[in-house]
Every structure is written in C-alpha cells, then in structure tokens.
PDB file of C-alpha atoms in Angstrom:
ATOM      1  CA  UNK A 179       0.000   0.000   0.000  1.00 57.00           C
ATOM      2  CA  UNK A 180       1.530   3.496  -1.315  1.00 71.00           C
ATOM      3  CA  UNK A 181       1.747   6.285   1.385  1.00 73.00           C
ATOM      4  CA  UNK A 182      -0.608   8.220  -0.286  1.00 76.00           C
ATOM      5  CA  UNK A 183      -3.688   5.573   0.223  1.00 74.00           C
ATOM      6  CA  UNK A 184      -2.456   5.134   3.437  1.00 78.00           C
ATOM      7  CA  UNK A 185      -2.861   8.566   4.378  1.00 71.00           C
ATOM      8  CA  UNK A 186      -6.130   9.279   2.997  1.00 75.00           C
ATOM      9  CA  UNK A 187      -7.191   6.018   4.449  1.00 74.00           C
ATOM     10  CA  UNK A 188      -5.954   7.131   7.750  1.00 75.00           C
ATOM     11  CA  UNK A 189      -8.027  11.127   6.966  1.00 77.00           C
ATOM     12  CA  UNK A 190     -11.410   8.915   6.357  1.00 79.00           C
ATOM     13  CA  UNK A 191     -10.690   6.795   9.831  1.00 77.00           C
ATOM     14  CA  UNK A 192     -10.088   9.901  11.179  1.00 74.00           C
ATOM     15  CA  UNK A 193     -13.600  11.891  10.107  1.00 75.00           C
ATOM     16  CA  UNK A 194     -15.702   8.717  10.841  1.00 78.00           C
ATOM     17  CA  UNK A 195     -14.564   8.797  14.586  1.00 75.00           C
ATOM     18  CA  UNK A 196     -15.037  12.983  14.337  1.00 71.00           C
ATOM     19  CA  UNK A 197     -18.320  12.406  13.459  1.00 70.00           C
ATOM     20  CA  UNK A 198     -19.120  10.218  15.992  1.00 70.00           C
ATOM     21  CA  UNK A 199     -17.831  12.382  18.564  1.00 64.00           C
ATOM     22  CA  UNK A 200     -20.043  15.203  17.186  1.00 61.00           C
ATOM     23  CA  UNK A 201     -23.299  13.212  17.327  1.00 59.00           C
ATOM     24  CA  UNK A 202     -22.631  11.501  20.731  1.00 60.00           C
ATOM     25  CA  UNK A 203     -21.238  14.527  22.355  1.00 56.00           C
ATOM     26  CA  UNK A 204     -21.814  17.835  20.235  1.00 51.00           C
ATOM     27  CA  UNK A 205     -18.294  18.489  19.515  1.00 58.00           C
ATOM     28  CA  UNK A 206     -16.580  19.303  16.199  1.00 55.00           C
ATOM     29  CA  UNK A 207     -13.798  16.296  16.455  1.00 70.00           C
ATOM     30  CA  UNK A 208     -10.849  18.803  16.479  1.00 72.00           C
ATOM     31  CA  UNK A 209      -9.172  17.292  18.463  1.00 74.00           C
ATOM     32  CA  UNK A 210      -8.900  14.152  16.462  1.00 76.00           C
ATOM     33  CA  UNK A 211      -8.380  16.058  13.333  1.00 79.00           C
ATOM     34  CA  UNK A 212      -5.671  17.775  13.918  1.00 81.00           C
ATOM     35  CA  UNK A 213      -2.982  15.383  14.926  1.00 80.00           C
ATOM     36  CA  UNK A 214      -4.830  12.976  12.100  1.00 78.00           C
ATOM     37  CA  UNK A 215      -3.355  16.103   9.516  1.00 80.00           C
ATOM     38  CA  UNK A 216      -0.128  16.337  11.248  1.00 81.00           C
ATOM     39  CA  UNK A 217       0.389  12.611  10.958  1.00 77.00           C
ATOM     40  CA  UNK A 218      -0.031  12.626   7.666  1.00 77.00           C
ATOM     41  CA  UNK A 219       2.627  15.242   6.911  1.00 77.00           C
ATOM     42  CA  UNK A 220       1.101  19.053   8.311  1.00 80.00           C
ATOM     43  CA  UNK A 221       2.332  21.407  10.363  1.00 84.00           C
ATOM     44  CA  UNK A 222       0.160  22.471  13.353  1.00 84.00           C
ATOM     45  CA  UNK A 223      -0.533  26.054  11.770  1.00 86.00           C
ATOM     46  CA  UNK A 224      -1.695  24.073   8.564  1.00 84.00           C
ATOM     47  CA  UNK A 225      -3.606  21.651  10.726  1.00 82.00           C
ATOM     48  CA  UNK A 226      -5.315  23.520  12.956  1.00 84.00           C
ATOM     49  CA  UNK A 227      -6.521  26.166  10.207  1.00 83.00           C
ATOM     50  CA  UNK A 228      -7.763  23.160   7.631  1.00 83.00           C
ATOM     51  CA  UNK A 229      -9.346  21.473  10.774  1.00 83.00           C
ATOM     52  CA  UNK A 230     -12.211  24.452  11.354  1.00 84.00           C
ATOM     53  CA  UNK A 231     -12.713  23.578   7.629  1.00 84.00           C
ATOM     54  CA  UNK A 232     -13.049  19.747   7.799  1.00 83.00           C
ATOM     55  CA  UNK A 233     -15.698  19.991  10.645  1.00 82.00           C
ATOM     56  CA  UNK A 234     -18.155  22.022   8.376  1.00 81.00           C
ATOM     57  CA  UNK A 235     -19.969  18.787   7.530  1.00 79.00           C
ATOM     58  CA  UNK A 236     -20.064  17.620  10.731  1.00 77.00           C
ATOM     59  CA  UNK A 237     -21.795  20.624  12.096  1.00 78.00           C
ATOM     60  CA  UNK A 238     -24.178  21.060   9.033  1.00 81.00           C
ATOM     61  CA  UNK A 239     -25.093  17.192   9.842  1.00 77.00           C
ATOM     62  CA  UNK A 240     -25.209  17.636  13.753  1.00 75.00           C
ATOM     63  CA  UNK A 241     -28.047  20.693  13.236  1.00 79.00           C
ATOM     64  CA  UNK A 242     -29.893  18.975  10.742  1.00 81.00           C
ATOM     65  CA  UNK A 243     -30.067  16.062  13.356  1.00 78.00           C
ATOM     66  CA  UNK A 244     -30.886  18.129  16.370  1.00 75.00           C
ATOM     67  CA  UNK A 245     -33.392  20.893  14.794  1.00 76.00           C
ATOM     68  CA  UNK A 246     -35.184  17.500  13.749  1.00 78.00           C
ATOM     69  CA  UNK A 247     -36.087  16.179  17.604  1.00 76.00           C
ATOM     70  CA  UNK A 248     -36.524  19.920  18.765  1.00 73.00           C
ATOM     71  CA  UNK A 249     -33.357  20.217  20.283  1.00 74.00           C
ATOM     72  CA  UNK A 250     -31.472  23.566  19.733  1.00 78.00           C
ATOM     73  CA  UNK A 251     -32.426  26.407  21.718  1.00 80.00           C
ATOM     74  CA  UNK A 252     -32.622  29.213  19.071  1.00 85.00           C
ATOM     75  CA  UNK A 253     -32.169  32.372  21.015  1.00 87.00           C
ATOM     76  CA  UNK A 254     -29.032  31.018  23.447  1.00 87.00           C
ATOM     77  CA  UNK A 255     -27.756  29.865  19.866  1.00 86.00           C
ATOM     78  CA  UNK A 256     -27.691  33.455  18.709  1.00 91.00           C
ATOM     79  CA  UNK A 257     -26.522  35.042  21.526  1.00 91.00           C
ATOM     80  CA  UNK A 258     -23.511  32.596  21.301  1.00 91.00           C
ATOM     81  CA  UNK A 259     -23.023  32.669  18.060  1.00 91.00           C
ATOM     82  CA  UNK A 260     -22.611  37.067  17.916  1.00 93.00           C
ATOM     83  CA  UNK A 261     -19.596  36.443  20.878  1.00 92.00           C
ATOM     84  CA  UNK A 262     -18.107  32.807  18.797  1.00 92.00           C
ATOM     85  CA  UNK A 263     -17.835  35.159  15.183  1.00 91.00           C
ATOM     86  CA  UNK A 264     -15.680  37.805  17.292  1.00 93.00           C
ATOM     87  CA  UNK A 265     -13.455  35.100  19.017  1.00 92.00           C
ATOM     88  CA  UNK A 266     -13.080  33.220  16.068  1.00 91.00           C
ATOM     89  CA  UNK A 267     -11.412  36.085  14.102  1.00 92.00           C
ATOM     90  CA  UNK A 268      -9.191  36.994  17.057  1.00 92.00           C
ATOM     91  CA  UNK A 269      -8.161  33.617  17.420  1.00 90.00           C
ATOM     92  CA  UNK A 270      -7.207  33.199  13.690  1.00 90.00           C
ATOM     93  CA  UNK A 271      -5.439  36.231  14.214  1.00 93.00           C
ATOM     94  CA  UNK A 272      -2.875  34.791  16.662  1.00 90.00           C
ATOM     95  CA  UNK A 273      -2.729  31.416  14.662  1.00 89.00           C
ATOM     96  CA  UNK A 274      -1.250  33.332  11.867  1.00 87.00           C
ATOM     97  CA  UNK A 275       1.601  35.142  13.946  1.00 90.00           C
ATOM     98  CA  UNK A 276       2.370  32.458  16.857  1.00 86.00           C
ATOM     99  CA  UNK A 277       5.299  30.379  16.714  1.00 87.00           C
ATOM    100  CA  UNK A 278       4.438  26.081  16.073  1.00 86.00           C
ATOM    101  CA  UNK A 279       6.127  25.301  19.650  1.00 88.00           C
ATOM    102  CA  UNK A 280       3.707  27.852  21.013  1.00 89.00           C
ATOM    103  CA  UNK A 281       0.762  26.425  18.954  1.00 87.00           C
ATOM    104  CA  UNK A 282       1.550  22.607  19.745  1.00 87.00           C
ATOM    105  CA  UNK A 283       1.743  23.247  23.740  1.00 89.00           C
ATOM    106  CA  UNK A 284      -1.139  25.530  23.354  1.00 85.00           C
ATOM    107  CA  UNK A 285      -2.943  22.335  21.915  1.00 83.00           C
ATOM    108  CA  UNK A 286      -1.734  19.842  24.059  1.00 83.00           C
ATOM    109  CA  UNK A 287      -2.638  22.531  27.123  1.00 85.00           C
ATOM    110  CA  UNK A 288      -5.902  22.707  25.898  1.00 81.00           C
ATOM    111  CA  UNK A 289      -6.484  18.432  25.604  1.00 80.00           C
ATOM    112  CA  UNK A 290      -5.327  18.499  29.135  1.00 83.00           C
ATOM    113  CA  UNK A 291      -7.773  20.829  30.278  1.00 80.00           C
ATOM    114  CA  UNK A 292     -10.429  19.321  28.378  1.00 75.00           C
ATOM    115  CA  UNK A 293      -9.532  15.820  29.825  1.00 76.00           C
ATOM    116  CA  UNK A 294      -9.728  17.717  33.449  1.00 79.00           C
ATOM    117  CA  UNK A 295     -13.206  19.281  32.300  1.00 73.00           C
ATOM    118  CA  UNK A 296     -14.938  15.712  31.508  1.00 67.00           C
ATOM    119  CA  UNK A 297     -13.992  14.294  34.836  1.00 69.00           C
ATOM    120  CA  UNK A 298     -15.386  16.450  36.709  1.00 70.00           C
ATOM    121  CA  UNK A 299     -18.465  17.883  34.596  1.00 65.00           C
ATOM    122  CA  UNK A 300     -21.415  15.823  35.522  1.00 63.00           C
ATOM    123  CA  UNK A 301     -24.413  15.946  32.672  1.00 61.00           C
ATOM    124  CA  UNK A 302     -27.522  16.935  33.757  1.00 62.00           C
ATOM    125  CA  UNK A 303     -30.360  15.552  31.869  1.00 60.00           C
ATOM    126  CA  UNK A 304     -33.146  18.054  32.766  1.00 65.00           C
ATOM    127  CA  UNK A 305     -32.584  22.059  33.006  1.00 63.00           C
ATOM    128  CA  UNK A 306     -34.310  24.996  31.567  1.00 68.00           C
ATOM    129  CA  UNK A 307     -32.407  28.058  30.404  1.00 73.00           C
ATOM    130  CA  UNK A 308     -34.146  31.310  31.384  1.00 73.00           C
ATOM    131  CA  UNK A 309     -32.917  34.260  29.471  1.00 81.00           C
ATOM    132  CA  UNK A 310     -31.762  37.014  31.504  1.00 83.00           C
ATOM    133  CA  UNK A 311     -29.987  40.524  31.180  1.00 89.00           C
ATOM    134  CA  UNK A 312     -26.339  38.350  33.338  1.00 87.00           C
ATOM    135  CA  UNK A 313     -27.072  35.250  31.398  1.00 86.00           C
ATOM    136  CA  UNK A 314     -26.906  36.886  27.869  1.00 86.00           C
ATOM    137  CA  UNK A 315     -24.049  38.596  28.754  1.00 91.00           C
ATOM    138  CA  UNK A 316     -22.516  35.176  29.873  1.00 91.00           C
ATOM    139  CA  UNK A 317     -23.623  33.427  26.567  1.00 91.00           C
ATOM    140  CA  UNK A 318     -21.943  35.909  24.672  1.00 94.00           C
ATOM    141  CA  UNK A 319     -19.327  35.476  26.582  1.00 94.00           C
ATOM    142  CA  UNK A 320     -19.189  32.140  26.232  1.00 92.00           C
ATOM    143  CA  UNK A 321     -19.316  32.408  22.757  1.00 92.00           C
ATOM    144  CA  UNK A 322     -15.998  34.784  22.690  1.00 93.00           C
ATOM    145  CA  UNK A 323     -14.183  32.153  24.226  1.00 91.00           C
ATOM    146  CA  UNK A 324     -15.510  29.112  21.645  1.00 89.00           C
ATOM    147  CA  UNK A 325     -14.736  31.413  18.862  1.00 90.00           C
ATOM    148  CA  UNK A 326     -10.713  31.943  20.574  1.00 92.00           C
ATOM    149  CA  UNK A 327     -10.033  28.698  21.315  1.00 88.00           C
ATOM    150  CA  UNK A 328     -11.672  27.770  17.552  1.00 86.00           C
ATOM    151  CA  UNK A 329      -9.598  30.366  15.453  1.00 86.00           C
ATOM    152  CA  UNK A 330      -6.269  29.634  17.656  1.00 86.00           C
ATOM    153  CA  UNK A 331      -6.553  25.655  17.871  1.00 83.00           C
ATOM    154  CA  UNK A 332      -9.123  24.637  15.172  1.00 81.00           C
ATOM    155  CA  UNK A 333     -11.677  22.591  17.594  1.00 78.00           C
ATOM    156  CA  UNK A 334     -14.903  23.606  17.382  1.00 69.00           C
ATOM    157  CA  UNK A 335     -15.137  24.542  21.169  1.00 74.00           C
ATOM    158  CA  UNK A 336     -18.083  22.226  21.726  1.00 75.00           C
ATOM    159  CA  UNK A 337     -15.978  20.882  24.651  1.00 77.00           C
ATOM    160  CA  UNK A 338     -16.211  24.278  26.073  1.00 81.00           C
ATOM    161  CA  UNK A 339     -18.982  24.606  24.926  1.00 83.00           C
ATOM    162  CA  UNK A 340     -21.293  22.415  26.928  1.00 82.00           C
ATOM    163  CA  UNK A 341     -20.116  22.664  29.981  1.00 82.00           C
ATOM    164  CA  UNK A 342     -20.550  25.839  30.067  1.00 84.00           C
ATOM    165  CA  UNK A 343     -24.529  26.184  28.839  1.00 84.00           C
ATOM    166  CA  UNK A 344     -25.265  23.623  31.452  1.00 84.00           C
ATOM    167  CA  UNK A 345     -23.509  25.440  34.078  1.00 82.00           C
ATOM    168  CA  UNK A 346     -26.201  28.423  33.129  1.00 83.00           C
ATOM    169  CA  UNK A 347     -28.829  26.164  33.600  1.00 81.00           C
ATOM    170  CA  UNK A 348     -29.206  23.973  30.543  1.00 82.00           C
ATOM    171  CA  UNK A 349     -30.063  20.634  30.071  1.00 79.00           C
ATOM    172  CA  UNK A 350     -26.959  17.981  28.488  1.00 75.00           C
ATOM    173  CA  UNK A 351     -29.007  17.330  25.400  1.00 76.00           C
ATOM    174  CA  UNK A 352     -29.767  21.277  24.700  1.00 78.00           C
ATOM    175  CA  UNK A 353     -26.333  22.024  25.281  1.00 80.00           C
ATOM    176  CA  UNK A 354     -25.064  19.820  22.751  1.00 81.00           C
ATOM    177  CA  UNK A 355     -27.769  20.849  19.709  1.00 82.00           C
ATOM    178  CA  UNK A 356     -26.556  24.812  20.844  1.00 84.00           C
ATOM    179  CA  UNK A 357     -22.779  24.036  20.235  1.00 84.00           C
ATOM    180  CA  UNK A 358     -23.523  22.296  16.929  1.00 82.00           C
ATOM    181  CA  UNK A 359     -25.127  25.526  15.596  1.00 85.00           C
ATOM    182  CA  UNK A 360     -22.812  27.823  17.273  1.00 86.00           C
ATOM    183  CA  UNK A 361     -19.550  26.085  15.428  1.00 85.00           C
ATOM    184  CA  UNK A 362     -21.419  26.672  12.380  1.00 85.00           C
ATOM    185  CA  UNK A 363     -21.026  29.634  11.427  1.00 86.00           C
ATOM    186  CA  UNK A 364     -17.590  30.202  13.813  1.00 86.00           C
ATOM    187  CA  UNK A 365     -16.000  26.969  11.330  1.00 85.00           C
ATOM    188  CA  UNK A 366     -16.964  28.858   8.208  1.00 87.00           C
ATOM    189  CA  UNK A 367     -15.766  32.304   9.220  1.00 88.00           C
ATOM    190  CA  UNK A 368     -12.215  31.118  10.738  1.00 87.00           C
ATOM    191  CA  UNK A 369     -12.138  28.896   7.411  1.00 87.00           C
ATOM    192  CA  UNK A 370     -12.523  31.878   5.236  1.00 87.00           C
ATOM    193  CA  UNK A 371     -10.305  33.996   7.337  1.00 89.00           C
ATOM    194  CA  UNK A 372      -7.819  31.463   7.086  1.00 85.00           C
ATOM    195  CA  UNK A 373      -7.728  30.733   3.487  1.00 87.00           C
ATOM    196  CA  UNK A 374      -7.368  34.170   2.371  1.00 88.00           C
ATOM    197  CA  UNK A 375      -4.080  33.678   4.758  1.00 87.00           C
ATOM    198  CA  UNK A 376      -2.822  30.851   2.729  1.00 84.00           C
ATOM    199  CA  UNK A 377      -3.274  28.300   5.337  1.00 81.00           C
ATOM    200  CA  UNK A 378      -5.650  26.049   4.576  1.00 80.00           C
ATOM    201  CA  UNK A 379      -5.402  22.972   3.101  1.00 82.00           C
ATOM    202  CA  UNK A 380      -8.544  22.305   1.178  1.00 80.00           C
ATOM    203  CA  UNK A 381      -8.119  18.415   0.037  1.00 78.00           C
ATOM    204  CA  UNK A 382      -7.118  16.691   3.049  1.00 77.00           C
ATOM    205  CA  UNK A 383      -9.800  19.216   5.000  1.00 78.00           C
ATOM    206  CA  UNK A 384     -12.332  17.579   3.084  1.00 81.00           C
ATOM    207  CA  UNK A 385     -11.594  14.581   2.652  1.00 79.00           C
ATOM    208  CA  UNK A 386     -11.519  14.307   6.635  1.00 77.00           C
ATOM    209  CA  UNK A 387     -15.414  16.424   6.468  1.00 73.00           C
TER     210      UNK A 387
END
C-alpha cells in the first residue's frame, strides 16, 4: 500500500470517529483532526486552520439532526453565536503570527484541560435556560471564548462549549444541539479567514469532512 492511500485512508478513519464524537457529544472532532493532519505530513498552523474547515460537515449534519427532535435552543444559539464570530477572528489572528512550539503546547494545554473538564463535569439531563440581562451577557461570553479557542486551535469549542450552557442552567441534550449551531457559522468564518491567509489545506480538510 503506497503512502498516499495510506494517508487518505488514515483522513477517512479519522472523520468517521469525528463524526461520531459530534453526534454523541456535540463536539466538532478537532481534536482528532488535527494530529490525524499532522500525521499525515502538516504542520500544526496548517492543521489547525484546515481542521475548522473539515468539521463544516459535521456541524451542518449535527443541526440537521438536532433541529429534527426539537433540540437547539434558538435564542441562546444566537446570543452565542454574535460572541463565537468575534473570538473566532481573534483567534485566527494569533494562529497566523504564533510560533508552532507555542501552537503545539497551546494544543496539548488545551487536551489536558479538556480531559480535566470531563472528569469532573457531571451531565444533567433536565434544566431549563431562562434568558436574563447576566445570562446573555454570559452566553456571549461564552461564545468569545468558543470562537478563541476555535480560530487559535481549530476545535470547534463544543468541549467548552457544553459545559458551560449547562452550568447556566441547561439541560446535556440542549447544550449539545446549541454548540452544533454555534460552530457553524464560527467553522466557516475562521475557514474563510484562514484561506485568504494561505493556510488552509482544502483536500485533506475535506476529505476528513
């Protein structure tokens, strides 16, 4: 088997278990993305900025699944979505200047963290988000940070995501169908950003989406 197949075989393995994550938990599969692209010959710059690109599909197919059973929460969605397009743009910002050393521990920093974050955040199945004057400001806020971490890293930030909503008061499940609509439109404007910078790499990106 040439290296070639075995790389694009290894892309494919690497969007089917990306897409899983994103239906099971509401996350973009970033972080299996991007060292899939570096293994197969990318540097982290290149990685992370045709990683926002390959998860396009998997957030199209994520809201088409959870709009169908009722499951996004429109107005949070928007709210989020306003801070995630202003993070995402400063985020591609600093992926563009940053050294790779500082990229790659800024990755690995953030897979730590995230690792921390699922052992302690505890799903909660029921919860009701009421809309308030603090708790827009927070889900803006929230979005900001998504955007960042998106832009900079390439994840999707659903891992930030959803802990967060449900610490305002949403339920698991609602969480999850918000994040998927909130990378959205974050994934396609880092993705434009970062093609007009020359960074991303359009074949392998889709061939992973």
């Amino acid at each position: 088997m040439s290296q070639r197949v075995r790389d694009v075989a290894l892309l494919i393995v690497a969007g089917l278990f990306a897409g899983s994550l994103s239906g099971l938990f509401g996350i973009g599969g970033g972080t299996v993305i991007i060292p899939a692209l570096m293994a197969v010959g990318y540097s982290q710059r290149e990685a992370s900025a045709s990683s926002l690109l390959a998860i396009v599909p998997t957030c199209i197919s994520g809201v088409i699944s959870y709009a169908a059973v009722g499951r996004i929460a429109w107005i949070p969605a928007l709210l989020m979505t306003m801070g995630m397009l202003i993070g995402v743009q400063i985020g591609t910002w600093m992926l563009a200047r940053l050294s790779e050393r500082v990229l790659r521990w800024g990755f690995v920093a953030f897979i730590v963290t995230l690792i921390v974050i699922q052992v302690v955040y505890v799903p909660a199945r029921e919860g009701v988000l009421d809309i308030t004057l603090p708790v827009g400001i927070a889900l803006f806020l929230l979005g900001c940070l998504c955007g960042f971490l998106a832009g900079l890293l390439g994840i999707g930030g659903g891992g930030v995501a959803i802990p967060g909503l449900t610490l305002l008061g949403m339920s698991d499940l609602g969480a999850r169908g918000v994040s998927m609509v909130v990378m959205l439109p974050g994934a396609l404007s880092g993705t434009v950003t970062n093609y007009r910078r020359g960074l991303v790499r359009i074949g392998p990106a889709l061939i992973v989406g």
